Coordinates of C-alpha atoms in Angstrom, one line a residue:
X495 CA 85.8 -121.5 145.1
X496 CA 88.6 -119.0 145.2
X497 CA 92.2 -119.0 146.4
X498 CA 94.9 -116.4 146.6
X499 CA 98.5 -116.2 147.7
X500 CA 98.8 -112.7 148.8
X501 CA 96.5 -109.9 149.9
X502 CA 95.9 -109.0 146.3
X503 CA 93.5 -111.4 144.7
X504 CA 94.4 -110.5 141.1
X505 CA 97.9 -111.9 141.5
X506 CA 96.7 -115.5 141.8
X507 CA 95.5 -116.2 138.2
X508 CA 98.8 -114.9 136.8
X509 CA 100.9 -116.9 139.3
X510 CA 98.8 -120.0 138.9
X511 CA 99.0 -119.9 135.1
X512 CA 102.8 -119.1 135.0
X513 CA 103.7 -121.8 137.5
X514 CA 101.4 -124.5 136.2
X515 CA 101.4 -124.0 132.5
X516 CA 104.4 -121.8 131.5
X517 CA 107.1 -123.3 133.7
X518 CA 108.9 -126.6 133.1
X519 CA 107.8 -129.2 135.6
X520 CA 111.3 -129.7 137.0
X521 CA 111.5 -125.9 137.8
X522 CA 108.0 -125.7 139.3
X523 CA 107.7 -125.3 143.1
X524 CA 107.6 -128.7 144.8
X525 CA 103.9 -128.3 145.8
X526 CA 102.9 -127.4 142.3
X527 CA 104.7 -130.4 140.9
X528 CA 102.6 -132.7 143.1
X529 CA 99.3 -130.9 143.5
X530 CA 96.3 -131.3 141.2
X531 CA 94.6 -128.2 139.8
X532 CA 91.9 -128.6 142.4
X533 CA 94.4 -128.6 145.3
X534 CA 96.1 -125.6 143.8
X535 CA 92.8 -123.7 143.8
X536 CA 91.5 -124.9 147.1
X537 CA 94.6 -123.7 149.0
X538 CA 94.9 -120.0 149.9
X539 CA 98.0 -118.7 151.5
X540 CA 96.7 -115.4 152.8
X541 CA 98.5 -112.8 155.0
X542 CA 96.1 -111.5 157.7
X543 CA 97.3 -107.9 157.3
X544 CA 96.0 -106.5 160.6
X545 CA 97.7 -109.1 162.7
X546 CA 100.8 -109.7 160.5
X547 CA 99.9 -113.4 160.6
X548 CA 99.8 -115.7 157.6
X549 CA 99.0 -119.3 156.9
X550 CA 97.2 -121.8 154.6
X551 CA 93.4 -121.4 154.4
X552 CA 91.5 -124.5 153.2
X553 CA 87.8 -124.0 152.7
X554 CA 85.1 -125.6 150.7
X555 CA 83.0 -122.4 150.0
X556 CA 85.0 -119.3 150.6
X557 CA 81.9 -117.0 150.2
X558 CA 80.2 -118.8 153.1
X559 CA 81.0 -118.8 156.7
X560 CA 82.6 -122.1 157.9
X561 CA 80.7 -124.2 160.3
X562 CA 83.9 -125.5 162.0
X563 CA 87.6 -124.4 161.8
X564 CA 90.6 -126.5 162.6
X565 CA 93.5 -124.2 163.6
X566 CA 96.7 -126.1 163.0
X567 CA 100.3 -125.4 164.1
X568 CA 103.0 -127.5 162.5
X569 CA 106.0 -129.1 164.2
X570 CA 109.7 -129.0 163.3
X571 CA 111.4 -127.9 166.5
X572 CA 110.5 -124.3 165.9
X573 CA 113.3 -124.1 163.4
X574 CA 112.2 -126.0 160.4
X575 CA 109.2 -127.1 158.4
X576 CA 106.3 -125.3 156.8
X577 CA 102.5 -125.6 156.5
X578 CA 103.2 -126.7 152.9
X579 CA 104.8 -129.9 154.2
X580 CA 101.4 -130.8 155.7
X581 CA 99.3 -130.3 152.6
X582 CA 98.3 -133.9 152.0
X583 CA 97.6 -134.4 155.6
X584 CA 95.5 -131.2 155.9
X585 CA 93.6 -131.9 152.7
X586 CA 92.8 -135.4 153.9
X587 CA 91.5 -134.0 157.2
X588 CA 89.4 -131.5 155.4
X589 CA 87.9 -134.2 153.3
X590 CA 87.1 -136.3 156.4
X591 CA 85.3 -133.3 158.0
X592 CA 83.1 -133.1 154.9
X593 CA 82.5 -136.9 155.0
X594 CA 81.2 -136.8 158.6
X595 CA 78.7 -134.1 157.8
X596 CA 80.2 -130.6 158.2
X597 CA 78.7 -128.3 155.5
X598 CA 81.6 -126.0 155.1
X599 CA 84.6 -127.0 157.1
X600 CA 87.8 -124.9 157.1
X601 CA 91.4 -125.4 158.2
X602 CA 93.8 -122.6 158.9
X603 CA 97.4 -123.7 159.2
X604 CA 99.6 -121.0 160.8
X605 CA 102.9 -120.1 159.1
X606 CA 104.8 -118.9 162.1
X607 CA 108.3 -117.4 162.0
X608 CA 111.1 -119.9 162.6
X609 CA 114.2 -119.8 164.7
X610 CA 116.7 -118.2 164.4
X611 CA 114.8 -115.4 162.6
X612 CA 112.7 -115.0 165.7
X613 CA 112.5 -116.6 169.1
X614 CA 110.0 -116.5 171.9
X615 CA 107.6 -114.7 172.3
X616 CA 107.2 -113.9 168.6
X617 CA 105.8 -117.4 167.8
X618 CA 103.4 -117.3 170.7
X619 CA 102.1 -113.8 169.7
X620 CA 101.6 -115.0 166.2
X621 CA 99.6 -118.0 167.4
X622 CA 97.5 -115.8 169.6
X623 CA 96.9 -113.3 166.8
X624 CA 95.9 -116.1 164.4
X625 CA 93.4 -117.3 167.0
X626 CA 91.9 -113.8 167.3
X627 CA 91.5 -113.6 163.6
X628 CA 89.6 -116.9 163.5
X629 CA 87.4 -115.7 166.4
X630 CA 86.6 -112.6 164.3
X631 CA 85.5 -114.9 161.5
X632 CA 83.6 -117.5 163.5
X633 CA 82.2 -115.3 166.3
X634 CA 81.7 -118.4 168.3
X635 CA 85.1 -119.8 169.5
X636 CA 83.5 -123.1 170.4
X637 CA 83.4 -123.9 166.7
X638 CA 87.2 -123.7 166.6
X639 CA 89.4 -126.8 167.2
X640 CA 93.1 -126.2 168.1
X641 CA 95.4 -128.8 166.7
X642 CA 99.2 -129.3 166.3
X643 CA 102.0 -131.7 166.4
X644 CA 105.3 -131.6 168.3
X645 CA 106.4 -127.9 168.6
X646 CA 103.0 -127.0 167.1
X647 CA 101.4 -128.7 170.1
X648 CA 103.6 -126.6 172.4
X649 CA 102.3 -123.4 170.7
X650 CA 98.7 -124.5 171.1
X651 CA 99.1 -125.4 174.8
X652 CA 100.8 -122.0 175.3
X653 CA 97.9 -120.4 173.6
X654 CA 95.4 -122.1 175.9
X655 CA 97.4 -120.9 179.0
X656 CA 97.4 -117.4 177.7
X657 CA 93.6 -117.5 177.1
X658 CA 93.0 -119.0 180.5
X659 CA 94.9 -116.3 182.3
X660 CA 92.6 -113.5 181.1
X661 CA 89.2 -112.4 182.5
X662 CA 86.3 -113.5 180.4
X663 CA 88.1 -116.6 179.3
X664 CA 84.9 -118.6 179.3
X665 CA 83.8 -116.8 176.2
X666 CA 87.1 -117.1 174.4
X667 CA 88.1 -120.7 174.9
X668 CA 88.0 -123.0 171.8
X669 CA 85.7 -125.9 171.6
X670 CA 88.4 -128.7 171.4
X671 CA 92.1 -129.4 171.2
X672 CA 93.5 -132.3 169.2
X673 CA 97.3 -132.7 169.8
X674 CA 99.7 -135.1 168.1
X675 CA 102.8 -135.9 170.1
X676 CA 102.9 -132.5 171.8
X677 CA 106.3 -131.3 173.0
X678 CA 105.0 -130.5 176.5
X679 CA 108.3 -129.8 178.2
X680 CA 111.1 -128.4 176.1
X681 CA 114.1 -129.5 178.2
X682 CA 113.8 -132.4 180.7
X683 CA 115.7 -135.5 181.6
X684 CA 112.6 -137.5 180.9
X685 CA 112.9 -137.0 177.2
X686 CA 114.7 -140.2 176.2
X687 CA 116.1 -141.7 173.0
X688 CA 114.5 -144.8 171.5
X689 CA 115.3 -146.8 168.4
X690 CA 111.7 -146.3 167.2
X691 CA 112.0 -142.5 167.1
X692 CA 114.3 -140.7 164.8
X693 CA 114.4 -137.7 167.1
X694 CA 117.0 -137.6 169.9
X695 CA 116.8 -135.8 173.2
X696 CA 120.1 -133.9 172.8
X697 CA 119.0 -132.2 169.5
X698 CA 115.5 -131.5 170.9
X699 CA 117.0 -129.8 173.9
X700 CA 119.2 -127.6 171.7
X701 CA 116.1 -126.6 169.6
X702 CA 114.1 -125.9 172.8
X703 CA 116.8 -123.7 174.2
X704 CA 117.1 -121.8 170.9
X705 CA 113.4 -121.1 170.8
X706 CA 113.3 -120.0 174.5
X707 CA 116.1 -117.6 173.9
X708 CA 117.2 -117.4 177.6
X709 CA 117.5 -120.0 180.3
X710 CA 115.1 -118.0 182.4
X711 CA 112.4 -118.5 179.8
X712 CA 112.7 -122.2 180.1
X713 CA 111.0 -121.9 183.5
X714 CA 108.1 -120.0 182.0
X715 CA 105.0 -122.2 181.4
X716 CA 104.0 -120.1 178.4
X717 CA 107.3 -121.2 176.8
X718 CA 107.2 -124.8 178.1
X719 CA 103.7 -125.7 179.1
X720 CA 104.7 -128.9 180.9
X721 CA 106.2 -126.7 183.6
X722 CA 102.7 -125.6 184.6
X723 CA 101.7 -128.1 187.3
X724 CA 98.8 -126.1 188.6
X725 CA 95.5 -128.0 188.1
X726 CA 93.4 -124.8 188.3
X727 CA 95.4 -123.1 185.6
X728 CA 94.7 -126.0 183.2
X729 CA 91.0 -126.1 184.3
X730 CA 90.9 -122.4 183.3
X731 CA 92.6 -123.2 180.0
X732 CA 90.7 -126.3 179.1
X733 CA 88.6 -126.2 175.8
X734 CA 84.9 -126.6 176.3
X735 CA 84.9 -130.2 175.0
X736 CA 88.3 -131.1 176.3
X737 CA 91.4 -132.6 174.8
X738 CA 92.3 -135.4 172.5
X739 CA 96.0 -136.5 172.7
X740 CA 97.7 -139.1 170.6
X741 CA 101.4 -140.2 170.7
X742 CA 103.7 -143.2 170.0
X743 CA 104.3 -145.6 172.8
X744 CA 108.1 -145.5 172.2
X745 CA 108.7 -141.8 171.3
X746 CA 111.1 -139.4 172.9
X747 CA 108.2 -137.2 174.3
X748 CA 106.4 -140.2 175.8
X749 CA 107.2 -139.8 179.5
X750 CA 106.3 -136.1 179.6
X751 CA 103.1 -136.6 177.6
X752 CA 102.0 -139.2 180.1
X753 CA 102.8 -136.9 183.0
X754 CA 100.7 -134.1 181.3
X755 CA 97.8 -136.5 180.7
X756 CA 97.9 -137.6 184.3
X757 CA 97.8 -133.9 185.4
X758 CA 94.8 -133.2 183.3
X759 CA 92.9 -136.2 184.6
X760 CA 93.8 -135.3 188.2
X761 CA 92.2 -132.0 187.5
X762 CA 89.1 -134.0 186.3
X763 CA 89.2 -132.4 182.8
X764 CA 87.8 -134.1 179.7
X765 CA 90.5 -135.9 177.9
X766 CA 90.7 -138.8 175.4
X767 CA 94.0 -140.6 174.9
X768 CA 94.6 -142.5 171.7
X769 CA 97.8 -144.3 172.8
X770 CA 99.2 -145.9 175.9
X771 CA 102.5 -147.7 176.1
X772 CA 101.9 -151.4 175.5
X773 CA 104.7 -152.6 177.8
X774 CA 106.9 -151.0 180.4
X775 CA 109.5 -152.3 182.8
X776 CA 109.6 -150.4 186.1
X777 CA 113.0 -150.9 187.8
X778 CA 113.7 -150.2 191.5
X779 CA 117.5 -149.5 191.4
X780 CA 120.1 -148.8 194.0
X781 CA 123.6 -149.3 192.6
X782 CA 123.3 -152.6 190.7
X783 CA 124.7 -153.3 187.2
X784 CA 121.8 -152.9 184.8
X785 CA 123.4 -154.5 181.7
X786 CA 120.7 -157.2 181.8
X787 CA 118.2 -154.6 180.8
X788 CA 119.9 -153.9 177.4
X789 CA 117.3 -155.8 175.3
X790 CA 114.4 -153.9 176.8
X791 CA 116.0 -150.6 177.7
X792 CA 113.6 -148.6 175.6
X793 CA 110.7 -149.9 177.6
X794 CA 112.3 -149.1 180.9
X795 CA 111.5 -146.5 183.6
X796 CA 114.4 -146.7 186.0
X797 CA 114.1 -145.2 189.5
X798 CA 117.4 -145.0 191.3
X799 CA 118.0 -144.4 195.0
X800 CA 121.8 -145.0 195.1
X801 CA 125.0 -144.4 193.2
X802 CA 125.3 -143.7 189.5
X803 CA 123.8 -146.2 187.2
X804 CA 126.4 -148.5 185.7
X805 CA 124.9 -148.2 182.3
X806 CA 124.9 -144.4 181.8
X807 CA 123.1 -144.5 178.5
X808 CA 120.0 -145.6 180.4
X809 CA 117.8 -142.7 181.5
X810 CA 116.7 -142.7 185.1
X811 CA 114.6 -140.7 187.7
X812 CA 116.3 -140.1 191.1
X813 CA 114.2 -140.8 194.2
X814 CA 115.1 -140.3 197.9
X815 CA 116.7 -143.3 199.5
X816 CA 113.7 -144.5 201.4
X817 CA 111.3 -147.4 201.4
X818 CA 113.2 -149.8 199.1
X819 CA 111.3 -151.4 196.2
X820 CA 107.8 -151.0 197.7
X821 CA 108.1 -147.2 197.8
X822 CA 109.4 -147.2 194.2
X823 CA 106.6 -149.2 192.8
X824 CA 103.9 -147.2 194.7
X825 CA 105.6 -144.0 193.6
X826 CA 105.3 -145.1 190.0
X827 CA 101.7 -146.2 190.3
X828 CA 100.6 -142.9 191.9
X829 CA 102.6 -140.7 189.5
X830 CA 101.5 -142.6 186.3
X831 CA 98.1 -143.8 187.5
X832 CA 96.2 -142.4 184.5
X833 CA 98.9 -143.3 182.0
X834 CA 100.0 -146.7 183.0
X835 CA 101.2 -149.1 180.3
X836 CA 98.9 -151.9 179.2
X837 CA 101.2 -154.3 181.0
X838 CA 103.9 -153.2 183.6
X839 CA 106.6 -155.5 184.8
X840 CA 107.9 -154.5 188.2
X841 CA 111.5 -155.6 188.9
X842 CA 114.4 -154.9 191.2
X843 CA 117.9 -154.0 190.1
X844 CA 119.1 -157.0 192.0
X845 CA 117.0 -159.3 189.9
X846 CA 119.6 -162.0 189.7
X847 CA 119.1 -162.7 193.3
X848 CA 115.6 -163.9 192.5
X849 CA 115.2 -164.8 188.8
X850 CA 117.4 -166.7 186.4
X851 CA 115.5 -166.4 183.2
X852 CA 116.5 -163.5 180.8
X853 CA 114.4 -160.3 180.7
X854 CA 113.2 -161.1 177.2
X855 CA 111.5 -164.3 178.5
X856 CA 110.0 -162.4 181.4
X857 CA 108.6 -159.9 178.8
X858 CA 106.9 -162.8 176.9
X859 CA 105.3 -164.1 180.1
X860 CA 104.2 -160.6 181.2
X861 CA 102.5 -159.8 177.9
X862 CA 100.0 -162.7 178.3
X863 CA 98.8 -161.4 181.6
X864 CA 95.0 -161.2 181.8
X865 CA 92.9 -158.6 183.7
X866 CA 92.9 -159.5 187.4
X867 CA 95.9 -161.8 187.0
X868 CA 99.4 -161.2 188.4
X869 CA 102.2 -162.9 186.7
X870 CA 105.0 -163.7 189.2
X871 CA 108.7 -164.5 188.8
X872 CA 109.9 -167.2 189.3
X873 CA 106.5 -168.4 188.0
X874 CA 104.2 -169.2 191.0
X875 CA 107.0 -170.2 193.3
X876 CA 105.1 -168.5 196.1
X877 CA 105.2 -168.7 199.9
X878 CA 102.6 -168.4 202.6
X879 CA 102.2 -165.6 205.1
X880 CA 99.9 -165.8 208.1
X881 CA 101.8 -164.0 210.9
X882 CA 99.3 -161.2 211.3
X883 CA 100.7 -160.2 214.7
X884 CA 104.2 -159.8 213.2
X885 CA 107.1 -162.0 212.1
X886 CA 109.7 -162.7 214.9
X887 CA 112.8 -161.0 213.8
X888 CA 114.8 -164.0 214.9
X889 CA 113.4 -165.7 211.7
X890 CA 114.9 -163.0 209.5
X891 CA 118.2 -161.7 211.0
X892 CA 118.5 -159.1 208.2
X893 CA 115.4 -157.4 209.5
X894 CA 117.2 -156.4 212.7
X895 CA 118.2 -153.0 211.3
X896 CA 114.6 -152.3 210.0
X897 CA 112.7 -149.3 211.4
X898 CA 109.9 -150.9 213.4
X899 CA 106.4 -150.2 212.3
X900 CA 103.9 -148.8 214.8
X901 CA 101.1 -151.3 213.9
X902 CA 100.9 -155.0 213.3
X903 CA 100.7 -156.4 209.7
X904 CA 97.1 -157.4 210.5
X905 CA 96.2 -153.9 211.4
X906 CA 97.8 -152.4 208.3
X907 CA 96.1 -155.0 206.1
X908 CA 92.6 -154.4 207.5
X909 CA 92.9 -150.6 207.5
X910 CA 94.6 -150.2 204.1
X911 CA 94.0 -153.2 201.9
X912 CA 91.2 -155.5 203.0
X913 CA 88.4 -155.8 200.5
X914 CA 85.7 -154.6 202.9
X915 CA 86.1 -157.7 205.1
X916 CA 85.7 -157.4 208.8
X917 CA 88.1 -160.2 209.4
X918 CA 91.6 -161.2 208.2
X919 CA 92.3 -163.9 205.6
X920 CA 93.7 -167.1 207.1
X921 CA 96.8 -166.6 205.0
X922 CA 98.2 -164.8 201.9
X923 CA 100.4 -166.1 199.1
X924 CA 103.4 -163.8 198.3
X925 CA 106.3 -163.7 195.8
X926 CA 109.7 -163.4 197.6
X927 CA 111.4 -160.4 196.1
X928 CA 108.1 -158.9 194.8
X929 CA 108.9 -159.3 191.1
X930 CA 105.7 -159.4 189.0
X931 CA 103.8 -158.2 186.0
X932 CA 100.2 -156.8 186.0
X933 CA 97.8 -155.2 183.6
X934 CA 96.7 -151.6 183.8
X935 CA 93.0 -152.6 184.4
X936 CA 94.1 -154.7 187.4
X937 CA 95.9 -151.8 189.0
X938 CA 93.1 -149.4 188.3
X939 CA 90.5 -151.5 190.0
X940 CA 91.7 -149.6 193.0
X941 CA 91.5 -145.8 193.0
X942 CA 94.5 -143.5 192.9
X943 CA 93.6 -142.3 196.4
X944 CA 94.0 -145.9 197.6
X945 CA 97.6 -146.0 196.4
X946 CA 98.4 -142.5 197.7
X947 CA 97.3 -143.6 201.1
X948 CA 99.3 -146.8 201.0
X949 CA 102.4 -144.8 200.0
X950 CA 101.9 -142.2 202.8
X951 CA 101.1 -144.7 205.5
X952 CA 103.8 -147.3 204.7
X953 CA 106.7 -145.3 203.4
X954 CA 106.4 -141.5 204.1
X955 CA 106.2 -139.5 207.3
X956 CA 107.3 -141.5 210.3
X957 CA 108.1 -144.5 208.1
X958 CA 110.4 -142.6 205.7
X959 CA 113.4 -144.7 206.3
X960 CA 116.0 -146.4 204.2
X961 CA 114.8 -149.9 205.4
X962 CA 111.3 -149.7 207.0
X963 CA 109.7 -152.9 208.3
X964 CA 106.7 -152.0 206.2
X965 CA 108.6 -152.8 203.0
X966 CA 108.8 -156.5 204.0
X967 CA 105.1 -156.7 204.7
X968 CA 104.1 -154.8 201.5
X969 CA 106.1 -157.6 199.7
X970 CA 103.6 -160.0 201.3
X971 CA 100.5 -157.9 200.4
X972 CA 101.0 -157.1 196.7
X973 CA 99.3 -160.2 195.2
X974 CA 96.3 -160.4 197.5
X975 CA 95.8 -156.7 197.1
X976 CA 94.9 -157.2 193.4
X977 CA 93.5 -160.7 193.4
X978 CA 92.2 -161.8 196.8
X979 CA 90.4 -164.8 195.3
X980 CA 93.6 -166.3 194.0
X981 CA 96.1 -165.2 196.6
X982 CA 94.3 -165.2 199.9
X983 CA 92.4 -167.8 201.9
X984 CA 89.3 -166.1 203.3
X985 CA 87.4 -168.1 205.9
X986 CA 84.7 -166.5 208.1
X987 CA 85.2 -166.8 211.8
X988 CA 83.6 -169.8 213.6
X989 CA 85.2 -172.6 211.5
X990 CA 86.9 -175.1 213.8
X991 CA 90.7 -174.7 213.8
X992 CA 91.2 -178.2 212.4
X993 CA 88.9 -177.6 209.5
X994 CA 90.4 -174.2 208.9
X995 CA 93.9 -175.7 208.8
X996 CA 92.8 -178.4 206.4
X997 CA 90.8 -176.1 204.1
X998 CA 93.7 -173.6 204.0
X999 CA 96.2 -176.2 202.9
X1000 CA 93.7 -177.5 200.4
X1001 CA 93.3 -174.1 198.8
X1002 CA 97.1 -173.7 198.8
X1003 CA 97.7 -176.9 197.0
X1004 CA 94.9 -176.5 194.5
X1005 CA 96.3 -173.2 193.4
X1006 CA 99.8 -174.5 193.2
X1007 CA 101.3 -172.1 195.6
X1008 CA 101.9 -174.5 198.4
X1009 CA 105.7 -174.7 198.7
X1010 CA 107.7 -177.1 200.8
X1011 CA 111.4 -177.8 200.9
X1012 CA 112.5 -180.9 198.9
X1013 CA 112.3 -184.0 201.0
X1014 CA 109.6 -182.6 203.4
X1015 CA 107.1 -185.2 204.4
X1016 CA 103.6 -183.9 203.6
X1017 CA 100.5 -185.9 204.2
X1018 CA 98.7 -184.9 201.0
X1019 CA 95.7 -187.0 202.0
X1020 CA 95.1 -184.5 204.8
X1021 CA 94.8 -181.7 202.2
X1022 CA 91.2 -182.7 201.3
X1023 CA 92.0 -183.1 197.6
X1024 CA 90.5 -185.3 194.9
X1025 CA 92.7 -188.2 193.7
X1026 CA 93.7 -186.4 190.5
X1027 CA 94.7 -183.2 192.4
X1028 CA 96.5 -185.4 194.9
X1029 CA 98.8 -186.8 192.3
X1030 CA 99.5 -183.3 191.0
X1031 CA 100.5 -182.1 194.4
X1032 CA 102.7 -185.2 195.0
X1033 CA 104.6 -184.5 191.8
X1034 CA 105.0 -180.9 192.8
X1035 CA 106.4 -181.8 196.2
X1036 CA 108.7 -184.6 195.1

């Protein structure tokens, strides 16, 4: 096994001996102070003279051709850090590659020029030249795995786009890309501060602008790969075995990484994701005071359609003022379909009109949601909807300024939501205000195309209005859309009306979403319940 620090092999023994055995420990380079003799020997910092590129080369048997190479680019905001900072991590990775069966794995960690000594495109060129050098060694680029963290992830994504833009790319693409918290978009309002991440968006944006050099470059996808929204471009740039992306659920880069993963999945590319956010609060906001979100602010995605948010430290995404909460929730689902949190709590900015418990208690209830279940707030205080031909506006005076919808609620339900039934349910249960929590698996039991169509039919085009009537009916559809067994009463045609009425009320009471004003006289014996269930319903109605 050999190692060298410059292009001249003979310099290494002298340097190794003087640093390791002729220099006081306190004066030795930091790496030498910590490294074993083996680590000192196995690492080779070697300039690639023909490409003016240098980096750390870790290999088991230098005289033999590697059977796989990991090409690593380090992070540090383009302005700090070094491959030496990653030695322990890289050596551990090298050891793991041997443990899983590779005969002679190698790792090349690029030592690219930092800002301010150089700005774009120097670092991208160096990344490309380093890749060309590895291709000349390996001959087969499918044996190369690109890898990097943070700004290093940016450089590797830029490299893929550069390869994808050239003819003959099929023979030049690497086999795989493993990215750790890639900085996909350098400057974006979606980068948000969190207490779990020591990075902050303001500093990151400063580093990003320094690396780009000019404001014009910040629009260039080679500089900031997240700006490339073209699926075909990413299909052309995709490694042969796809991507593996991992990131923290509460890190600054999180929202943009999720957007990028969604884009790759929409392009039907191979991708594995190691992390998804455990819990998120999606807020449909107009101009309400959001101080009540303070304790969960780092888990919030706020969509606003009105004036400035009263808590300016909370990041937000502006949407057109159409469709009210239903439009906001469907927008989030369609945009984040492939990167939804494990559990999402959907709330309105005007939450105090509906719920009196604190948001922290809502979070506790939301986190116990099971697949297929919808947790409602206030808990299971639901109402019944069965007016399939439409609700008389006289019952809801505040509907008078709604934009009328061209179809009946029954038509919309059967065309867009019904679970392959050729008849309508007798009734639906719904949560007034549409405040609920649901798991990712429950949402994804319906395809993304399903939600896109809902959004287009109910809230876009002719129904793109600040207060469309469709919003009020979507409020009635949410629960049954995800769990028809629990929240709809389905009876085949032909049941006599009296039995239909009795069975419907029976199901309502059994599931505890029959709601009657206090003091209402209800003949529970007509509900068709057993004695024990009857007593439960009596207590509920008293």
